[in-house]
XYZ file of C-alpha atoms in Angstrom:
258
model
C 5.972 -14.300 13.811
C 3.819 -17.090 12.410
C 2.485 -16.574 8.880
C 0.042 -19.465 8.969
C -2.915 -17.144 8.392
C -1.152 -15.586 5.414
C -0.547 -19.003 3.849
C -4.156 -20.045 4.436
C -5.975 -16.859 3.408
C -3.457 -14.748 1.489
C -3.488 -11.865 3.991
C -2.436 -11.025 7.532
C -2.137 -8.007 9.811
C 1.484 -7.547 10.886
C 3.150 -5.198 13.374
C 6.134 -3.009 12.547
C 9.542 -3.950 13.874
C 10.101 -0.363 14.986
C 7.217 2.007 15.733
C 9.592 4.992 15.654
C 10.119 4.450 11.932
C 6.362 4.606 11.347
C 6.150 7.766 13.449
C 8.908 9.313 11.344
C 7.125 8.350 8.115
C 3.949 10.006 9.358
C 5.897 13.066 10.514
C 7.531 13.426 7.084
C 4.181 13.139 5.323
C 2.653 15.711 7.662
C 5.468 18.150 6.849
C 4.365 17.944 3.220
C 0.690 18.293 4.154
C 1.354 21.438 6.207
C 3.319 22.965 3.372
C 0.630 22.077 0.840
C -2.375 23.401 2.749
C -0.664 26.022 4.945
C -2.087 24.715 8.217
C -0.407 24.855 11.620
C -1.924 21.821 13.386
C 1.003 20.414 15.379
C -0.402 16.953 16.173
C 0.288 14.586 13.250
C -2.497 12.147 14.075
C -5.028 14.948 14.448
C -3.893 16.554 11.195
C -4.415 13.383 9.160
C -7.634 12.262 10.846
C -9.210 15.674 10.296
C -7.711 16.540 6.928
C -11.186 16.860 5.421
C -12.061 19.585 7.941
C -9.273 21.994 7.033
C -10.327 24.869 4.819
C -7.878 24.016 2.044
C -9.548 20.607 1.597
C -13.053 21.116 2.942
C -14.646 22.965 0.032
C -12.828 21.281 -2.840
C -14.674 19.514 -5.631
C -13.799 15.856 -6.197
C -11.483 16.733 -9.086
C -9.785 19.507 -7.089
C -9.340 17.144 -4.130
C -7.724 14.597 -6.420
C -5.325 17.231 -7.752
C -4.282 18.061 -4.186
C -3.722 14.361 -3.558
C -1.494 14.092 -6.645
C 0.528 17.104 -5.539
C 0.974 15.544 -2.093
C 2.101 12.210 -3.566
C 4.654 14.061 -5.688
C 5.960 16.064 -2.730
C 6.265 13.017 -0.478
C 8.066 10.873 -3.049
C 10.375 13.711 -4.078
C 11.493 14.527 -0.545
C 11.426 11.150 1.215
C 12.185 7.511 0.387
C 8.982 6.096 1.814
C 9.466 2.651 0.268
C 12.819 2.215 2.003
C 11.358 3.374 5.323
C 8.370 1.018 5.073
C 10.769 -1.823 4.296
C 12.805 -1.035 7.406
C 9.621 -0.876 9.482
C 8.445 -4.326 8.332
C 11.787 -5.867 7.306
C 11.521 -9.062 9.349
C 8.149 -10.004 7.857
C 9.105 -9.097 4.285
C 12.398 -11.015 4.410
C 10.742 -14.020 6.033
C 8.377 -14.288 3.053
C 10.514 -13.069 0.138
C 14.120 -13.906 1.015
C 17.228 -11.738 1.013
C 17.291 -9.997 -2.393
C 14.475 -7.455 -2.233
C 13.117 -4.923 -4.705
C 10.625 -2.268 -3.704
C 8.148 -0.160 -5.622
C 9.919 3.039 -6.676
C 7.105 5.421 -5.717
C 4.779 4.991 -2.755
C 1.057 5.190 -3.437
C -1.023 7.383 -1.145
C -4.781 6.992 -0.814
C -6.922 9.688 0.796
C -10.671 9.323 1.220
C -12.830 11.890 2.973
C -15.872 10.773 4.960
C -18.645 9.841 2.500
C -16.140 9.948 -0.359
C -17.861 9.380 -3.704
C -15.120 7.174 -5.114
C -14.523 3.977 -3.137
C -12.213 1.517 -4.868
C -13.871 -1.128 -7.037
C -12.947 -4.747 -6.334
C -9.785 -5.542 -8.258
C -6.539 -7.456 -7.986
C -3.011 -6.348 -8.874
C -1.843 -9.605 -10.466
C -1.999 -9.593 -13.407
C -0.540 -7.254 -14.678
C 1.707 -7.289 -11.599
C 3.598 -10.464 -10.845
C 2.032 -13.135 -8.640
C 5.399 -13.176 -6.842
C 4.930 -9.946 -4.917
C 3.653 -8.741 -1.567
C 1.534 -5.668 -0.910
C 1.979 -3.648 2.264
C -1.058 -1.465 3.086
C -0.169 0.826 5.973
C -2.674 3.322 7.418
C -1.305 6.545 8.873
C -3.875 6.463 11.700
C -5.931 3.630 13.183
C -8.045 2.024 10.435
C -11.302 0.319 11.334
C -14.682 -0.545 9.783
C -15.151 1.425 6.533
C -11.913 3.328 7.161
C -9.924 0.122 6.636
C -9.094 -1.967 3.562
C -11.168 -5.009 2.579
C -9.688 -8.177 1.089
C -11.282 -11.306 -0.339
C -9.558 -14.451 1.023
C -7.605 -16.780 -1.233
C -10.199 -19.439 -2.078
C -13.002 -16.901 -2.533
C -10.730 -14.781 -4.749
C -10.172 -17.803 -6.991
C -13.928 -18.208 -7.377
C -14.353 -14.499 -8.113
C -11.658 -14.653 -10.791
C -13.631 -17.381 -12.550
C -16.909 -15.480 -12.261
C -15.879 -11.985 -13.338
C -16.848 -12.541 -16.981
C -20.414 -13.306 -15.876
C -20.890 -10.006 -14.040
C -22.901 -7.322 -15.810
C -20.772 -4.470 -14.418
C -17.950 -3.645 -12.023
C -20.592 -2.327 -9.630
C -22.246 -5.743 -9.541
C -18.889 -7.509 -9.286
C -17.800 -5.254 -6.407
C -21.095 -5.868 -4.640
C -20.492 -9.623 -4.868
C -16.934 -9.168 -3.579
C -18.067 -6.971 -0.683
C -20.359 -9.734 0.560
C -17.463 -12.160 1.082
C -14.587 -9.810 1.932
C -12.838 -9.393 5.255
C -12.171 -5.933 6.719
C -9.549 -6.265 9.445
C -8.834 -3.541 11.996
C -5.333 -2.201 11.338
C -3.875 0.144 13.932
C -1.224 2.733 13.202
C 2.114 0.936 13.381
C 0.598 -2.148 11.791
C 0.054 -3.054 8.145
C -2.221 -5.289 6.160
C 0.032 -7.673 4.265
C -1.682 -9.352 1.330
C -0.973 -11.264 -1.851
C -1.534 -9.216 -5.049
C -3.724 -11.968 -6.541
C -6.390 -11.345 -3.897
C -9.301 -9.131 -4.817
C -9.418 -6.069 -2.609
C -11.584 -2.979 -2.348
C -12.530 -0.054 -0.169
C -16.004 0.881 0.962
C -17.402 4.383 1.153
C -15.743 5.885 4.219
C -18.620 6.279 6.668
C -16.435 7.127 9.656
C -15.960 10.740 10.734
C -12.217 10.699 10.032
C -10.145 10.942 6.854
C -8.905 7.593 5.524
C -5.186 8.038 4.761
C -2.950 5.105 3.812
C 0.161 4.013 1.941
C 0.411 0.959 -0.283
C 3.710 -0.394 -1.559
C 4.723 -3.593 -3.346
C 7.831 -5.679 -2.692
C 9.273 -8.696 -4.521
C 12.355 -10.867 -4.761
C 14.900 -9.914 -7.408
C 14.916 -13.435 -8.874
C 11.164 -14.028 -9.108
C 9.032 -13.369 -12.240
C 8.186 -9.719 -12.881
C 4.784 -9.894 -14.542
C 3.894 -7.409 -17.280
C 5.287 -4.238 -15.701
C 8.736 -2.938 -16.644
C 10.897 -3.850 -13.628
C 13.330 -0.995 -14.249
C 10.573 1.600 -14.165
C 8.466 0.128 -11.381
C 11.019 -1.305 -8.912
C 14.370 -0.382 -7.391
C 16.750 -2.412 -5.170
C 16.107 -2.245 -1.441
C 18.426 -4.881 -0.034
C 20.743 -7.151 -2.014
C 22.613 -10.128 -0.510
C 26.407 -10.313 -0.527
C 26.268 -13.456 -2.674
C 24.301 -11.614 -5.355
C 26.694 -8.652 -5.217
C 29.641 -11.011 -5.660
C 27.932 -12.847 -8.516
C 27.255 -9.539 -10.253
C 30.977 -8.631 -10.095
C 31.896 -11.870 -11.861
C 29.123 -11.446 -14.420
C 30.531 -8.023 -15.257
C 33.936 -9.637 -15.904
C 32.193 -11.926 -18.402
C 30.618 -8.929 -20.134
C 34.031 -7.259 -20.504
C 35.536 -10.487 -21.917
C 32.840 -10.537 -24.608
């Protein structure tokens, strides 16, 4: 796969190496959803797309909905290693860009937005405090399009926004400026939006008639700078090269000698 667009703009839509892995991820998440809301919808895609229509979610206040979301995130991360599965699904792309020694975010983030959700995400970037030497994988659990997708501000425009943020009167104004220059790619299930954490990104109010349900996970190389977040708390090893394993054995001999 060519990553020319990623180098030029800081983002690119990529396809999974194995769609079955993505189907299994969605199936695992849906097992947790069914347990949480006690619904018997058998079709995973239908369950997620229509999550806002099920009684257990439909009449919740915003704060109650957010509590359900937190419970779901906890259930998913407790029962399944989503980060490892996402890495396997997009391994070729991640290794092409980061190299062989890979760390992944310990806990997967899950975003759920009902149609006409009152809390779209303000324009922001992850780095700083995250390291500039990371990649973000944003993977929707159903087809994402228009306001159901994620919006990113390309590299050069993000640089200009970073210099202008102190002149904005509010985050609402800043987000409005970002939304005028952002790109909102269509990302089908089985694909992911790969983007650099220094890009500004945001979500719009979901005006589609389906629930917006996505994962976002960060990956980095073991030997690149970590930024301001504690690496031991935020990341865990995903794949370590044989050379690094061998080097670690000899470093441990040095520790014992001391």
